[in-house]
CSV table of C-alpha atoms and ligand atoms in Angstrom, one decimal:
chain,number,residue,atom,x,y,z
A,1,MET,CA,0.1,0.1,0.6
A,2,ALA,CA,1.3,3.5,-1.0
A,3,THR,CA,2.2,6.0,1.7
A,4,GLN,CA,-0.5,8.6,2.8
A,5,TYR,CA,0.3,12.3,2.6
A,6,GLY,CA,-1.7,15.0,4.2
A,7,LEU,CA,-1.6,18.2,5.6
A,8,LEU,CA,-1.4,19.8,9.2
A,9,PHE,CA,-3.2,23.4,9.5
A,10,ASP,CA,-2.0,24.6,13.0
A,11,VAL,CA,-4.3,28.0,13.6
A,12,THR,CA,-2.0,28.8,16.3
A,13,GLU,CA,1.0,29.2,14.1
A,14,CYS,CA,-0.9,31.0,11.1
A,15,VAL,CA,-0.5,35.1,10.8
A,16,GLY,CA,-2.9,35.5,8.2
A,17,CYS,CA,0.2,36.5,5.8
A,18,GLY,CA,-1.9,35.2,2.9
A,19,GLU,CA,1.5,33.2,1.4
A,20,CYS,CA,-0.5,30.3,1.1
A,21,TYR,CA,-3.1,31.7,-1.2
A,22,THR,CA,-0.7,33.7,-3.5
A,23,ALA,CA,1.1,30.5,-3.9
A,24,CYS,CA,-1.9,28.3,-4.8
A,25,LYS,CA,-3.0,30.5,-7.1
A,26,VAL,CA,0.6,31.1,-9.0
A,27,LYS,CA,0.9,27.1,-8.9
A,28,ASN,CA,-2.2,26.7,-10.8
A,29,GLY,CA,-1.9,29.5,-13.0
A,30,LEU,CA,-5.2,30.9,-11.4
A,31,LYS,CA,-6.8,34.2,-11.8
A,32,GLU,CA,-4.7,37.6,-10.0
A,33,PRO,CA,-4.4,37.1,-6.1
A,34,LYS,CA,-6.6,39.6,-4.4
A,35,GLU,CA,-4.9,42.1,-2.6
A,36,ASP,CA,-7.6,42.2,-0.3
A,37,PHE,CA,-7.2,38.5,-0.1
A,38,LEU,CA,-9.1,37.7,3.2
A,39,THR,CA,-12.1,38.8,0.9
A,40,ASP,CA,-12.2,36.2,-1.6
A,41,HIS,CA,-14.0,33.2,-1.9
A,42,LEU,CA,-13.5,29.4,-3.1
A,43,SER,CA,-14.2,29.6,-6.7
A,44,GLN,CA,-12.9,28.0,-10.1
A,45,HIS,CA,-10.2,30.7,-9.9
A,46,THR,CA,-9.6,29.9,-6.0
A,47,TYR,CA,-8.8,26.7,-4.8
A,48,THR,CA,-8.0,28.1,-0.9
A,49,VAL,CA,-8.9,31.1,0.7
A,50,LEU,CA,-8.1,32.7,4.4
A,51,GLU,CA,-10.9,33.3,6.6
A,52,ASP,CA,-10.3,35.8,9.6
A,53,HIS,CA,-12.7,34.8,12.9
A,54,ASP,CA,-12.1,36.9,15.8
A,55,GLY,CA,-7.9,37.3,15.3
A,56,ASN,CA,-8.2,33.5,14.7
A,57,TYR,CA,-7.0,32.4,10.7
A,58,ILE,CA,-8.4,29.2,8.8
A,59,ARG,CA,-7.9,28.0,5.9
A,60,ARG,CA,-10.5,26.4,3.6
A,61,MET,CA,-9.9,24.2,0.7
A,62,CYS,CA,-10.6,20.5,0.0
A,63,MET,CA,-10.0,18.1,3.2
A,64,HIS,CA,-9.0,15.2,0.6
A,65,CYS,CA,-12.0,12.7,2.6
A,66,ALA,CA,-10.1,9.1,3.8
A,67,ASP,CA,-13.7,7.9,1.9
A,68,PRO,CA,-14.6,10.9,-0.3
A,69,ALA,CA,-18.1,11.6,-0.8
A,70,CYS,CA,-17.6,13.6,-4.4
A,71,ALA,CA,-16.3,10.6,-5.6
A,72,SER,CA,-18.7,8.2,-4.5
A,73,VAL,CA,-21.6,10.0,-6.4
A,74,CYS,CA,-19.6,11.2,-9.5
A,75,PRO,CA,-21.0,8.8,-12.4
A,76,ILE,CA,-18.2,8.7,-14.4
A,77,ALA,CA,-15.2,8.5,-12.0
A,78,ALA,CA,-14.3,12.2,-12.7
A,79,ILE,CA,-13.2,12.2,-9.2
A,80,VAL,CA,-10.9,9.4,-7.6
A,81,LYS,CA,-9.4,9.4,-4.0
A,82,THR,CA,-5.5,8.3,-5.3
A,83,PRO,CA,-3.5,5.9,-3.1
A,84,GLU,CA,-0.9,8.5,-2.0
A,85,GLY,CA,-4.4,10.6,-0.1
A,86,PRO,CA,-5.2,13.4,-3.1
A,87,VAL,CA,-8.5,13.9,-3.8
A,88,VAL,CA,-8.3,14.6,-7.7
A,89,TYR,CA,-10.3,15.4,-10.8
A,90,ASP,CA,-10.2,15.1,-14.4
A,91,GLY,CA,-11.6,18.3,-15.9
A,92,ASP,CA,-11.8,16.3,-19.5
A,93,LYS,CA,-14.0,13.5,-18.1
A,94,CYS,CA,-16.3,16.0,-16.3
A,95,MET,CA,-19.7,16.3,-17.4
A,96,GLY,CA,-20.9,18.9,-14.6
A,97,CYS,CA,-23.6,17.3,-13.1
A,98,ARG,CA,-22.8,19.0,-10.0
A,99,TYR,CA,-23.7,15.7,-7.8
A,100,CYS,CA,-20.2,16.5,-6.2
A,101,MET,CA,-20.9,19.8,-4.6
A,102,GLN,CA,-24.2,18.7,-3.4
A,103,ALA,CA,-22.3,15.5,-1.9
A,104,CYS,CA,-19.9,17.4,-0.3
A,105,PRO,CA,-19.9,17.5,3.5
A,106,HIS,CA,-17.5,20.7,3.6
A,107,HIS,CA,-19.1,22.7,0.5
A,108,ILE,CA,-15.7,22.8,-1.4
A,109,PRO,CA,-16.2,22.2,-5.2
A,110,ARG,CA,-16.7,24.9,-7.9
A,111,TYR,CA,-18.6,25.3,-10.7
A,112,GLU,CA,-17.2,27.1,-14.1
A,113,TRP,CA,-21.3,29.0,-14.0
A,114,HIS,CA,-20.2,31.1,-17.1
A,115,SER,CA,-19.0,28.3,-19.6
A,116,ASN,CA,-21.0,26.5,-22.1
A,117,THR,CA,-18.7,23.3,-21.0
A,118,PRO,CA,-18.4,23.6,-17.2
A,119,VAL,CA,-16.6,21.7,-14.9
A,120,ILE,CA,-15.6,21.6,-11.6
A,121,HIS,CA,-12.7,23.2,-9.8
A,122,LYS,CA,-10.9,22.5,-6.0
A,123,CYS,CA,-8.0,22.0,-4.6
A,124,THR,CA,-6.0,18.7,-5.9
A,125,MET,CA,-3.2,18.8,-2.8
A,126,CYS,CA,-0.7,19.7,-5.7
A,127,TYR,CA,-1.2,15.7,-7.0
A,128,ASP,CA,1.8,16.6,-9.7
A,129,ARG,CA,4.1,17.6,-7.0
A,130,VAL,CA,3.3,14.9,-4.1
A,131,LYS,CA,3.6,12.0,-6.5
A,132,ASN,CA,7.0,13.1,-7.4
A,133,GLY,CA,8.2,13.5,-3.9
A,134,GLU,CA,7.5,17.3,-3.5
A,135,GLN,CA,5.7,19.4,-0.6
A,136,THR,CA,2.4,21.1,-1.7
A,137,ALA,CA,3.1,25.0,-3.0
A,138,CYS,CA,1.2,26.1,-0.2
A,139,ALA,CA,3.2,24.3,2.4
A,140,GLU,CA,6.4,25.5,1.3
A,141,ALA,CA,5.5,29.1,0.9
A,142,CYS,CA,4.2,29.0,4.2
A,143,PRO,CA,6.9,31.0,6.3
A,144,THR,CA,6.0,29.8,10.2
A,145,GLY,CA,4.9,26.2,9.0
A,146,ALA,CA,1.5,27.0,10.1
A,147,THR,CA,0.9,24.8,6.9
A,148,LEU,CA,2.8,21.4,7.3
A,149,PHE,CA,2.9,18.7,4.3
A,150,GLY,CA,4.1,15.3,5.7
A,151,THR,CA,2.9,11.8,5.2
A,152,LEU,CA,-0.5,11.3,7.1
A,153,ASP,CA,0.6,9.1,9.9
A,154,GLU,CA,3.2,11.4,11.1
A,155,LEU,CA,0.9,14.2,10.7
A,156,LYS,CA,-1.3,12.4,13.2
A,157,THR,CA,1.3,11.4,15.4
A,158,GLU,CA,2.3,15.1,15.3
A,159,ALA,CA,-1.0,16.9,15.8
A,160,LYS,CA,-1.5,14.6,19.2
A,161,LYS,CA,1.8,15.7,20.6
A,162,ARG,CA,1.2,19.0,20.1
A,163,ILE,CA,-1.9,18.8,22.1
A,164,ALA,CA,-0.4,16.3,24.7
A,165,GLU,CA,2.6,19.0,25.5
A,166,ASN,CA,0.4,22.1,24.9
A,167,PRO,CA,-3.2,21.5,26.5
A,168,ASP,CA,-4.1,25.2,27.2
A,169,LYS,CA,-2.8,26.4,24.0
A,170,TYR,CA,-5.3,24.0,22.1
A,171,TYR,CA,-9.2,22.8,21.7
A,172,PRO,CA,-8.3,19.0,22.5
A,173,GLU,CA,-8.9,17.6,19.4
A,174,VAL,CA,-7.7,16.9,16.0
A,175,TYR,CA,-9.9,18.2,13.2
A,176,GLY,CA,-10.2,15.3,10.6
A,177,MET,CA,-9.1,12.6,12.4
A,178,THR,CA,-13.0,11.5,12.3
A,179,GLU,CA,-15.2,13.9,10.5
A,180,ALA,CA,-17.3,11.9,7.6
A,181,GLY,CA,-14.6,9.0,8.0
A,182,GLY,CA,-11.7,11.2,8.4
A,183,THR,CA,-9.5,13.1,5.9
A,184,ASN,CA,-6.2,14.1,4.8
A,185,VAL,CA,-6.1,17.7,5.6
A,186,LEU,CA,-6.0,18.2,9.6
A,187,ILE,CA,-6.6,21.0,11.8
A,188,LEU,CA,-5.6,22.4,15.4
A,189,SER,CA,-7.1,25.2,16.7
A,190,PRO,CA,-6.9,26.9,19.9
A,191,VAL,CA,-10.9,27.5,19.9
A,192,SER,CA,-13.7,25.1,19.4
A,193,PHE,CA,-14.2,24.0,15.4
A,194,ASP,CA,-17.2,25.8,14.8
A,195,GLN,CA,-16.0,29.3,16.2
A,196,LEU,CA,-14.0,28.9,12.8
A,197,GLY,CA,-17.1,27.8,10.6
A,198,LEU,CA,-15.7,24.3,10.3
A,199,ALA,CA,-18.9,21.6,9.7
A,200,SER,CA,-18.8,20.5,13.4
A,201,ASN,CA,-21.7,17.9,13.2
A,202,LEU,CA,-20.4,15.7,10.9
A,203,PRO,CA,-20.8,12.1,11.6
A,204,LYS,CA,-17.8,9.5,12.3
A,205,THR,CA,-18.2,7.5,9.6
A,206,ALA,CA,-17.7,7.9,6.0
A,207,LEU,CA,-20.7,9.3,4.0
A,208,PRO,CA,-20.7,6.6,1.0
A,209,GLN,CA,-20.7,3.9,3.7
A,210,LEU,CA,-23.6,5.5,5.8
A,211,THR,CA,-25.7,5.7,2.5
A,212,GLN,CA,-24.8,2.4,1.7
A,213,GLN,CA,-25.7,1.0,5.1
A,214,ALA,CA,-29.1,2.8,5.1
A,215,LEU,CA,-30.1,1.4,1.5
A,216,ASP,CA,-28.9,-2.3,2.6
A,217,LYS,CA,-31.2,-2.0,6.5
A,218,ILE,CA,-34.3,-0.3,4.7
A,219,PRO,CA,-36.8,-2.7,3.0
A,220,ALA,CA,-37.3,-1.3,-0.3
A,221,VAL,CA,-41.1,0.0,0.0
A,222,VAL,CA,-41.0,1.3,3.5
A,223,GLY,CA,-37.7,3.0,3.1
A,224,ALA,CA,-38.7,4.9,-0.4
A,225,GLY,CA,-40.8,7.4,0.9
A,226,SER,CA,-38.5,8.5,4.3
A,227,VAL,CA,-35.0,8.5,1.9
A,228,PHE,CA,-36.7,10.2,-1.0
A,229,LEU,CA,-38.0,13.2,1.5
A,230,THR,CA,-34.5,13.1,3.8
A,231,GLY,CA,-32.9,13.5,0.1
A,232,MET,CA,-35.4,15.7,-0.9
A,233,TYR,CA,-34.6,18.1,2.5
A,234,TRP,CA,-30.4,17.5,1.4
A,235,LEU,CA,-31.0,18.2,-2.0
A,236,THR,CA,-33.0,22.3,-0.8
A,237,LYS,CA,-30.3,23.0,2.2
A,238,ARG,CA,-27.6,21.9,-0.7
A,239,LYS,CA,-29.1,23.6,-3.4
A,240,ASN,CA,-29.7,26.8,-1.3
A,241,GLN,CA,-26.0,26.9,-0.6
A,242,ILE,CA,-24.9,26.5,-4.3
A,243,SER,CA,-27.0,29.4,-5.1
A,244,LYS,CA,-25.8,31.5,-2.6
A,245,GLU,CA,-21.9,30.3,-4.4
A,246,LYS,CA,-23.0,31.1,-7.7
A,247,ASN,CA,-24.2,34.4,-6.5
A,248,HIS,CA,-20.5,35.0,-5.2
A,249,ALA,CA,-19.1,33.7,-8.6
A,250,GLU,CA,-21.0,36.2,-10.4
A,251,GLY,CA,-19.2,38.6,-8.2
A,252,ASP,CA,-16.3,37.5,-8.6
A,253,LEU,CA,-16.9,38.4,-12.5
A,254,LYS,CA,-17.8,41.6,-12.3
B,1,SF4,S1,-14.0,17.8,1.3
B,1,SF4,FE1,-15.4,17.8,-0.5
B,1,SF4,S2,-14.2,17.7,-2.1
B,1,SF4,FE2,-12.8,17.5,-0.8
B,1,SF4,S3,-12.4,15.3,-0.7
B,1,SF4,FE3,-14.0,15.6,0.7
B,1,SF4,S4,-16.2,15.4,-0.1
B,1,SF4,FE4,-14.5,15.4,-1.6
B,2,SF4,S1,-2.5,21.9,-2.0
B,2,SF4,FE1,-1.7,22.9,-3.9
B,2,SF4,S2,-3.7,23.2,-5.2
B,2,SF4,FE2,-4.7,22.5,-2.3
B,2,SF4,S3,-4.1,24.7,-1.5
B,2,SF4,FE3,-2.4,24.3,-1.5
B,2,SF4,S4,-1.1,24.8,-3.1
B,2,SF4,FE4,-3.3,24.8,-3.7
B,3,SF4,S1,0.9,31.1,4.5
B,3,SF4,FE1,1.0,30.3,6.4
B,3,SF4,S2,1.2,31.7,8.0
B,3,SF4,FE2,0.7,32.8,5.9
B,3,SF4,S3,-1.6,32.3,6.1
B,3,SF4,FE3,-1.2,30.7,4.8
B,3,SF4,S4,-0.9,29.5,7.0
B,3,SF4,FE4,-0.9,31.3,7.7
């Protein structure tokens, strides 16, 4: 089995300089970085942003889930989990159905709303670099080590060690250890994760497994109604969220 890689983002070490944001733009040939980068949002032109929550900076980017819901719903396997950990997508295969946007528990994939042949976009954990033994562009650019690249095992050990050695400095959990089955991006924070705007009520089981377990247990006729209603609720909620993101994207092009 290939060694899995990931990123550890330590909120307590981040100074909000935005070097990670700029490095990602340059590495991926994306639209110019904004000077007021704290106002930028994820889009087809931006794969990572920095948010200020009362003086605590948090990066937003794909979490590279261990068992990604985005990949499980893609009808043509345009999104895949690589053996090294990054979750990547093939823009040539993507048919723009947006199922991945609705399935992602972290609300990450973005869409080319103004293209005639739209595809989705997101952080790929710099897979081209990682598979060649290099670290990600954002980790390389970070002057404080707040964004740290390494093997997933090393990063998990390091995160737990930091909490054990400095219990007063950290909220006593590592975000990403169990959320929706775990992720290859881990986060350490001085405050609870909901105070940073992170999804904090996610199940510990990967969403694709939950869906499968539910389908296995529910008798087809009895279950159809509740699965339909739950599905409609989830889809309506996500449609509202995606509509907000579309409005953001339109603002981005003005
Ligand atoms: S965070 Fe969302 S887009 Fe990224 S791997 Fe997980 S489900 Fe997919
Ligand atoms: S890992 Fe690469 S693609 Fe992802 S945010 Fe960092 S620089 Fe951007
Ligand atoms: S480069 Fe490092 S210190 Fe600067 S904003 Fe990004 S994570 Fe924070």
